[in-house]
Structure formats: C-alpha cells, structure tokens
C-alpha cells in the first residue's frame, strides 16, 4: 500500500506508540486495573482516540515532521526517563513508573520528530488516563466540606460538621472520596486544555478559560452536595437521589460546560487543525533518520518492563492455603504465602504468615493501598516500632492480641512503609524487586504487655 507522504509521520508516530506499549505491557495492565476500570476515569477510553486524531490532523497539516538531524538533548532526556522507568518499576513505585512511562513517550516523540509544542501536547494529553489524580482527593474533600458548610449557613437548617460528616435533623451525610469533585476537575481540565490547544493561542485568554473551567467544576460539585442535603432534609431522606446521586451531578455539570464553551467560542482566535486551502507544498521531514530510529529503539528497549517480566520467577500460589475463618490480614495480589514457625523467643506466635511478592507490576506489593494488617473484626489499640519490627496491639469484644510485622527486601527487615519504599528504590538499581511481609499474631492473656516485653528481649 502506497502511503501519501503527508501521512508518513503519523504512521511513524503510531509505530512508536505501539513499540513503547508492547515493551511495557505490565504498565498497561496496571492502567487497565486502576484507570480504565474505575468510574472516576470513565473518560479514559476516549483519551487515546483523541491523541491519535490530533496527530493525524497535525500530520495532514504538515505540522508533524521527522527530524532532519540528531537532537542530543532529546536523547539525553529519553535515556534519563528510561533509567527512571527502570528504577521505579523495579521498586514498584506506582506514580513513579506511570510518570516515567509518559516521559518515555514524550521524549521519544521529541527524539524522532521536529520539536514544537503542538507536537508534544497530544502525548502529554495522555496524562488524563493515568490514575495520579487521586492525590488531590483529600484536599478537594476538605475544600468541599468547608464550601458546603458555608453554603448551608444560608439555609437556616441546623448543621453540625465533624470531619467529612455533615449532620442535619433529617440524617447524616458523608462527603466521601466520590464527593470530592475529582471527576469533574479531571473532565474540566481535559476538555478545556483540548479546546485551548485547538482554538486559543493567547496566553491570557487561555489562563482565564482554564481557571473558569476549574472553578466551575468545583462550584458545580458544591452546589450538587448542598442540593442533595436540602433534598434529604425536605423529603426526610426518602428521595431516590439519596441512593444514586452521581447522575444528578452531571445534570448540573453539563449545562455549565455548554455555557463555558459558548463563552470559549468568543475567545477563540485560531483553528490549529484546519487545513490551509491553497497549501499544496510537499512537507519536509517525511522520512525518519536511520540513526534516530536505532537509538530510539535501543533506549526504549533497555527500559522495557515487558522483557523484565519474562525473567521473574513463577511460583505456585498454593504453598499454604488460608482458611476463610482463620485470623489473617487482608493482603492483595501476593505471589505466594506460607505458614512458618518461629524460634525467636519462648513466646510462639499463634499464626506466622510470610507473604512473597515477585515484583511484577500488576501483582501486589507489601505497601499496597488495599493491604490491611488488622484482621477483620478487630481494631487497633496502639502501635510502636522497636528494632526492625512494628508492634500493633489489637482487640475485639472478648480478646486482646498482638500483631508483629515487618517488610523484607534483600534480607533486610524494615518496619516503616516509608523506609521500606526508600530501600526498594535503592535495591531497584540492582534489579532486585522480590519482597516479603512477615506477619505474626499472638494471643494475649491480658493487655499484651508481657508478650511484647518478651518478644523485645528476644530481639536484642
């Protein structure tokens, strides 16, 4: 098939994205689990399509062209991002390898194609796929509580606020993670930056448009929460919106977006993707330089997480089967677990579990978000770190117990999650990513003081 010269850069761009993706399938799997499969990122399916469409139009307009010489700066940045990807993926630092993966794509585009900001934007637009935005949840949640409390002060309804809970005579409302307004912020940022890219090239107008988009998303969410509280009060919590209120938010948000873009049309001062009518000039840079291609392939292959995953050990997952009724922590996606015996002191643990993680990205890790070291039905009384163990006193209605746990990498035991992450980064340079959790459960006669003292003495 004879491809028109004007579209050859686009074909090269698609091949670049394909190669980087295939060489990093484990990272794509984490995105599928944490982004595409999450309601907050329901827009994720559209983002790659938009990115490819933008590149297709840029190529058709002659704005996407191969480099005619080597860019040492671009290649240096590509190598640096590849090294960072290697380290953070070995250390299983999620935010690190997601951002590094995006950096590899971005600097790969810079290395192969002539640099301008128009060429970088479609790649950077992919950041709206990555589940990094959850870092804003707590901040947005706190802001929403403050804003809604202020708005409720004008209603005359008695309102009591404690943490994220708002109590009114009709009942209690929780401004949970889903009420933080994060999904509206992400959508507003994605749509408004895309509109600015295509139609606004004035910095002042762009900043103004983006600011209004963000403020509108926040205000829409605050109005949504306040309206739901009022509906709950006036219907004595019987409205159907008390059970399903997500759709209600979009009824408020979509009209705001229509008004925003009606105003945005007045700010628009160019159309980047329109095809010039009388431009029949043959574009330059329609063939990639051989050295650029070879160096690019070498750089992205070295940092490949797919190749690394082929050499990870495959172990059976049934070394020790945990009974459903047994006291145990909640640990997600471990590779292997075994019941072991302990000779560390005269006080033997009732249960001693050792969880193994082989370091594969889509598997779990000792410090995974969903891991809970307190068994179901128990609650924490106190905890402290002594030596290389963390001691957690727990209780239920009838019993008291002691949990002792630590994380392990390369035969080093570290009780602190923060210290353990730092050690994982150091070990990542050697390619070592195998980790463990040691989890011990001791039944106590009274308040666990005697048991903890005995264990600490045996540790010295």
GROMACS .gro file of C-alpha atoms in nm, residues 100-337:
model
  238
  100UNK     CA    1   0.826   0.770   3.370
  101UNK     CA    2   0.626   0.580   3.108
  102UNK     CA    3   0.465   0.906   2.996
  103UNK     CA    4   0.810   1.070   2.991
  104UNK     CA    5   0.947   0.792   2.768
  105UNK     CA    6   0.662   0.850   2.523
  106UNK     CA    7   0.708   1.228   2.532
  107UNK     CA    8   1.086   1.230   2.485
  108UNK     CA    9   1.055   0.953   2.228
  109UNK     CA   10   0.834   1.184   2.022
  110UNK     CA   11   1.084   1.468   2.076
  111UNK     CA   12   1.371   1.247   1.959
  112UNK     CA   13   1.201   1.132   1.640
  113UNK     CA   14   1.005   1.441   1.535
  114UNK     CA   15   1.085   1.809   1.498
  115UNK     CA   16   1.017   1.988   1.823
  116UNK     CA   17   0.730   2.228   1.876
  117UNK     CA   18   0.471   2.249   2.150
  118UNK     CA   19   0.196   2.141   1.913
  119UNK     CA   20   0.368   1.805   1.868
  120UNK     CA   21   0.411   1.745   2.243
  121UNK     CA   22   0.058   1.829   2.355
  122UNK     CA   23  -0.123   1.517   2.223
  123UNK     CA   24   0.124   1.294   2.409
  124UNK     CA   25   0.101   1.497   2.729
  125UNK     CA   26  -0.278   1.480   2.694
  126UNK     CA   27  -0.246   1.111   2.786
  127UNK     CA   28  -0.183   1.215   3.148
  128UNK     CA   29  -0.561   1.216   3.194
  129UNK     CA   30  -0.551   0.836   3.164
  130UNK     CA   31  -0.307   0.789   3.450
  131UNK     CA   32  -0.462   0.745   3.797
  132UNK     CA   33  -0.236   1.009   3.951
  133UNK     CA   34  -0.515   1.250   4.027
  134UNK     CA   35  -0.624   1.065   4.338
  135UNK     CA   36  -0.356   1.261   4.523
  136UNK     CA   37  -0.593   1.558   4.507
  137UNK     CA   38  -0.884   1.374   4.668
  138UNK     CA   39  -0.819   1.464   5.032
  139UNK     CA   40  -0.755   1.830   4.950
  140UNK     CA   41  -1.068   1.857   4.735
  141UNK     CA   42  -1.266   1.672   5.001
  142UNK     CA   43  -1.160   1.921   5.271
  143UNK     CA   44  -1.240   2.217   5.044
  144UNK     CA   45  -1.583   2.070   4.965
  145UNK     CA   46  -1.664   2.031   5.336
  146UNK     CA   47  -1.572   2.396   5.402
  147UNK     CA   48  -1.764   2.525   5.099
  148UNK     CA   49  -2.078   2.322   5.167
  149UNK     CA   50  -2.074   2.423   5.535
  150UNK     CA   51  -2.064   2.787   5.427
  151UNK     CA   52  -2.347   2.739   5.176
  152UNK     CA   53  -2.559   2.559   5.437
  153UNK     CA   54  -2.523   2.858   5.669
  154UNK     CA   55  -2.764   3.048   5.442
  155UNK     CA   56  -3.037   2.781   5.455
  156UNK     CA   57  -3.139   2.816   5.820
  157UNK     CA   58  -3.116   2.438   5.867
  158UNK     CA   59  -2.926   2.336   6.185
  159UNK     CA   60  -2.599   2.187   6.063
  160UNK     CA   61  -2.326   2.011   6.258
  161UNK     CA   62  -1.997   1.929   6.085
  162UNK     CA   63  -1.741   1.679   6.208
  163UNK     CA   64  -1.455   1.578   5.976
  164UNK     CA   65  -1.626   1.485   5.646
  165UNK     CA   66  -1.966   1.419   5.809
  166UNK     CA   67  -2.246   1.677   5.793
  167UNK     CA   68  -2.536   1.619   6.031
  168UNK     CA   69  -2.879   1.779   5.982
  169UNK     CA   70  -3.210   1.696   6.157
  170UNK     CA   71  -3.306   1.451   5.882
  171UNK     CA   72  -2.983   1.249   5.893
  172UNK     CA   73  -2.610   1.235   5.834
  173UNK     CA   74  -2.431   1.298   5.504
  174UNK     CA   75  -2.074   1.191   5.434
  175UNK     CA   76  -1.868   1.390   5.186
  176UNK     CA   77  -1.672   1.083   5.081
  177UNK     CA   78  -1.397   1.045   4.822
  178UNK     CA   79  -1.652   1.031   4.540
  179UNK     CA   80  -1.796   1.366   4.653
  180UNK     CA   81  -1.461   1.546   4.637
  181UNK     CA   82  -1.535   1.667   4.284
  182UNK     CA   83  -1.229   1.495   4.141
  183UNK     CA   84  -1.410   1.353   3.837
  184UNK     CA   85  -1.543   1.699   3.744
  185UNK     CA   86  -1.197   1.851   3.782
  186UNK     CA   87  -1.037   1.588   3.557
  187UNK     CA   88  -1.305   1.624   3.289
  188UNK     CA   89  -1.283   2.005   3.302
  189UNK     CA   90  -0.905   2.000   3.271
  190UNK     CA   91  -0.915   1.751   2.983
  191UNK     CA   92  -1.181   1.931   2.780
  192UNK     CA   93  -1.059   2.286   2.847
  193UNK     CA   94  -0.692   2.212   2.767
  194UNK     CA   95  -0.801   2.042   2.446
  195UNK     CA   96  -1.011   2.345   2.350
  196UNK     CA   97  -0.721   2.580   2.427
  197UNK     CA   98  -0.483   2.367   2.218
  198UNK     CA   99  -0.709   2.381   1.915
  199UNK     CA  100  -0.858   2.729   1.931
  200UNK     CA  101  -0.681   2.970   2.170
  201UNK     CA  102  -0.320   3.082   2.127
  202UNK     CA  103  -0.335   3.386   2.354
  203UNK     CA  104  -0.182   3.310   2.696
  204UNK     CA  105  -0.403   3.546   2.894
  205UNK     CA  106  -0.722   3.415   2.733
  206UNK     CA  107  -0.604   3.054   2.781
  207UNK     CA  108  -0.533   3.102   3.154
  208UNK     CA  109  -0.869   3.274   3.202
  209UNK     CA  110  -1.059   2.998   3.022
  210UNK     CA  111  -0.879   2.723   3.217
  211UNK     CA  112  -0.937   2.898   3.550
  212UNK     CA  113  -1.310   2.935   3.487
  213UNK     CA  114  -1.331   2.568   3.386
  214UNK     CA  115  -1.170   2.460   3.715
  215UNK     CA  116  -1.372   2.697   3.934
  216UNK     CA  117  -1.692   2.595   3.757
  217UNK     CA  118  -1.621   2.227   3.820
  218UNK     CA  119  -1.566   2.294   4.192
  219UNK     CA  120  -1.874   2.515   4.223
  220UNK     CA  121  -2.091   2.261   4.043
  221UNK     CA  122  -1.986   1.992   4.289
  222UNK     CA  123  -2.053   2.216   4.591
  223UNK     CA  124  -2.400   2.304   4.460
  224UNK     CA  125  -2.466   1.934   4.395
  225UNK     CA  126  -2.379   1.835   4.753
  226UNK     CA  127  -2.574   2.123   4.907
  227UNK     CA  128  -2.878   2.047   4.691
  228UNK     CA  129  -2.867   1.680   4.794
  229UNK     CA  130  -2.855   1.776   5.161
  230UNK     CA  131  -3.154   2.006   5.115
  231UNK     CA  132  -3.346   1.738   4.925
  232UNK     CA  133  -3.266   1.492   5.203
  233UNK     CA  134  -3.395   1.737   5.465
  234UNK     CA  135  -3.718   1.825   5.285
  235UNK     CA  136  -3.801   1.465   5.185
  236UNK     CA  137  -3.699   1.316   5.519
  237UNK     CA  138  -3.424   1.119   5.338
  238UNK     CA  139  -3.682   0.938   5.123
  239UNK     CA  140  -3.577   1.076   4.783
  240UNK     CA  141  -3.426   0.828   4.537
  241UNK     CA  142  -3.133   1.067   4.500
  242UNK     CA  143  -3.017   0.959   4.846
  243UNK     CA  144  -2.915   0.625   4.695
  244UNK     CA  145  -2.792   0.728   4.349
  245UNK     CA  146  -2.673   1.087   4.325
  246UNK     CA  147  -2.397   1.063   4.063
  247UNK     CA  148  -2.629   1.128   3.767
  248UNK     CA  149  -2.772   1.431   3.944
  249UNK     CA  150  -2.425   1.590   3.939
  250UNK     CA  151  -2.396   1.556   3.563
  251UNK     CA  152  -2.733   1.731   3.516
  252UNK     CA  153  -2.571   2.032   3.681
  253UNK     CA  154  -2.227   1.998   3.524
  254UNK     CA  155  -2.326   1.954   3.158
  255UNK     CA  156  -2.517   2.286   3.134
  256UNK     CA  157  -2.214   2.459   3.283
  257UNK     CA  158  -1.992   2.309   3.013
  258UNK     CA  159  -2.229   2.429   2.739
  259UNK     CA  160  -2.213   2.782   2.877
  260UNK     CA  161  -1.835   2.757   2.914
  261UNK     CA  162  -1.781   2.666   2.550
  262UNK     CA  163  -2.030   2.924   2.427
  263UNK     CA  164  -1.809   3.179   2.601
  264UNK     CA  165  -1.495   2.999   2.477
  265UNK     CA  166  -1.603   3.048   2.117
  266UNK     CA  167  -1.576   3.422   2.174
  267UNK     CA  168  -1.219   3.379   2.299
  268UNK     CA  169  -1.113   3.155   2.009
  269UNK     CA  170  -0.869   3.326   1.774
  270UNK     CA  171  -0.736   3.046   1.554
  271UNK     CA  172  -0.807   2.691   1.436
  272UNK     CA  173  -0.495   2.478   1.462
  273UNK     CA  174  -0.637   2.170   1.293
  274UNK     CA  175  -0.794   2.339   0.991
  275UNK     CA  176  -0.633   2.252   0.660
  276UNK     CA  177  -0.495   2.551   0.462
  277UNK     CA  178  -0.689   2.582   0.137
  278UNK     CA  179  -0.408   2.667  -0.106
  279UNK     CA  180  -0.125   2.483   0.060
  280UNK     CA  181  -0.003   2.219  -0.186
  281UNK     CA  182   0.358   2.237  -0.076
  282UNK     CA  183   0.523   1.899  -0.017
  283UNK     CA  184   0.606   1.875   0.355
  284UNK     CA  185   0.965   1.829   0.469
  285UNK     CA  186   1.078   1.560   0.711
  286UNK     CA  187   0.868   1.273   0.579
  287UNK     CA  188   1.134   1.002   0.637
  288UNK     CA  189   1.297   0.925   0.975
  289UNK     CA  190   1.676   0.928   1.000
  290UNK     CA  191   1.814   0.577   1.049
  291UNK     CA  192   2.033   0.670   1.346
  292UNK     CA  193   1.742   0.833   1.526
  293UNK     CA  194   1.529   0.521   1.485
  294UNK     CA  195   1.804   0.280   1.602
  295UNK     CA  196   1.894   0.490   1.905
  296UNK     CA  197   1.528   0.533   1.994
  297UNK     CA  198   1.460   0.159   1.978
  298UNK     CA  199   1.768   0.083   2.188
  299UNK     CA  200   1.673   0.335   2.456
  300UNK     CA  201   1.312   0.223   2.499
  301UNK     CA  202   1.404  -0.148   2.483
  302UNK     CA  203   1.658  -0.123   2.765
  303UNK     CA  204   1.395   0.019   2.999
  304UNK     CA  205   1.131  -0.236   2.893
  305UNK     CA  206   0.917  -0.371   3.174
  306UNK     CA  207   0.780  -0.645   2.947
  307UNK     CA  208   1.124  -0.802   2.899
  308UNK     CA  209   1.189  -0.781   3.273
  309UNK     CA  210   0.863  -0.962   3.350
  310UNK     CA  211   0.974  -1.260   3.139
  311UNK     CA  212   1.257  -1.330   3.383
  312UNK     CA  213   1.052  -1.304   3.702
  313UNK     CA  214   1.010  -1.630   3.892
  314UNK     CA  215   0.682  -1.815   3.851
  315UNK     CA  216   0.590  -1.982   4.176
  316UNK     CA  217   0.284  -2.184   4.275
  317UNK     CA  218   0.025  -1.992   4.471
  318UNK     CA  219  -0.078  -2.281   4.695
  319UNK     CA  220   0.218  -2.324   4.932
  320UNK     CA  221  -0.021  -2.252   5.215
  321UNK     CA  222  -0.395  -2.225   5.180
  322UNK     CA  223  -0.550  -1.982   5.429
  323UNK     CA  224  -0.887  -2.095   5.563
  324UNK     CA  225  -1.167  -1.848   5.524
  325UNK     CA  226  -1.234  -1.849   5.900
  326UNK     CA  227  -0.869  -1.810   6.004
  327UNK     CA  228  -0.740  -1.489   6.159
  328UNK     CA  229  -0.535  -1.317   5.890
  329UNK     CA  230  -0.454  -0.979   5.737
  330UNK     CA  231  -0.604  -0.857   5.411
  331UNK     CA  232  -0.322  -0.870   5.156
  332UNK     CA  233  -0.394  -0.814   4.786
  333UNK     CA  234  -0.235  -0.995   4.491
  334UNK     CA  235   0.060  -1.166   4.658
  335UNK     CA  236   0.259  -1.427   4.467
  336UNK     CA  237   0.292  -1.682   4.744
  337UNK     CA  238   0.216  -1.724   5.115
   0.00000   0.00000   0.00000
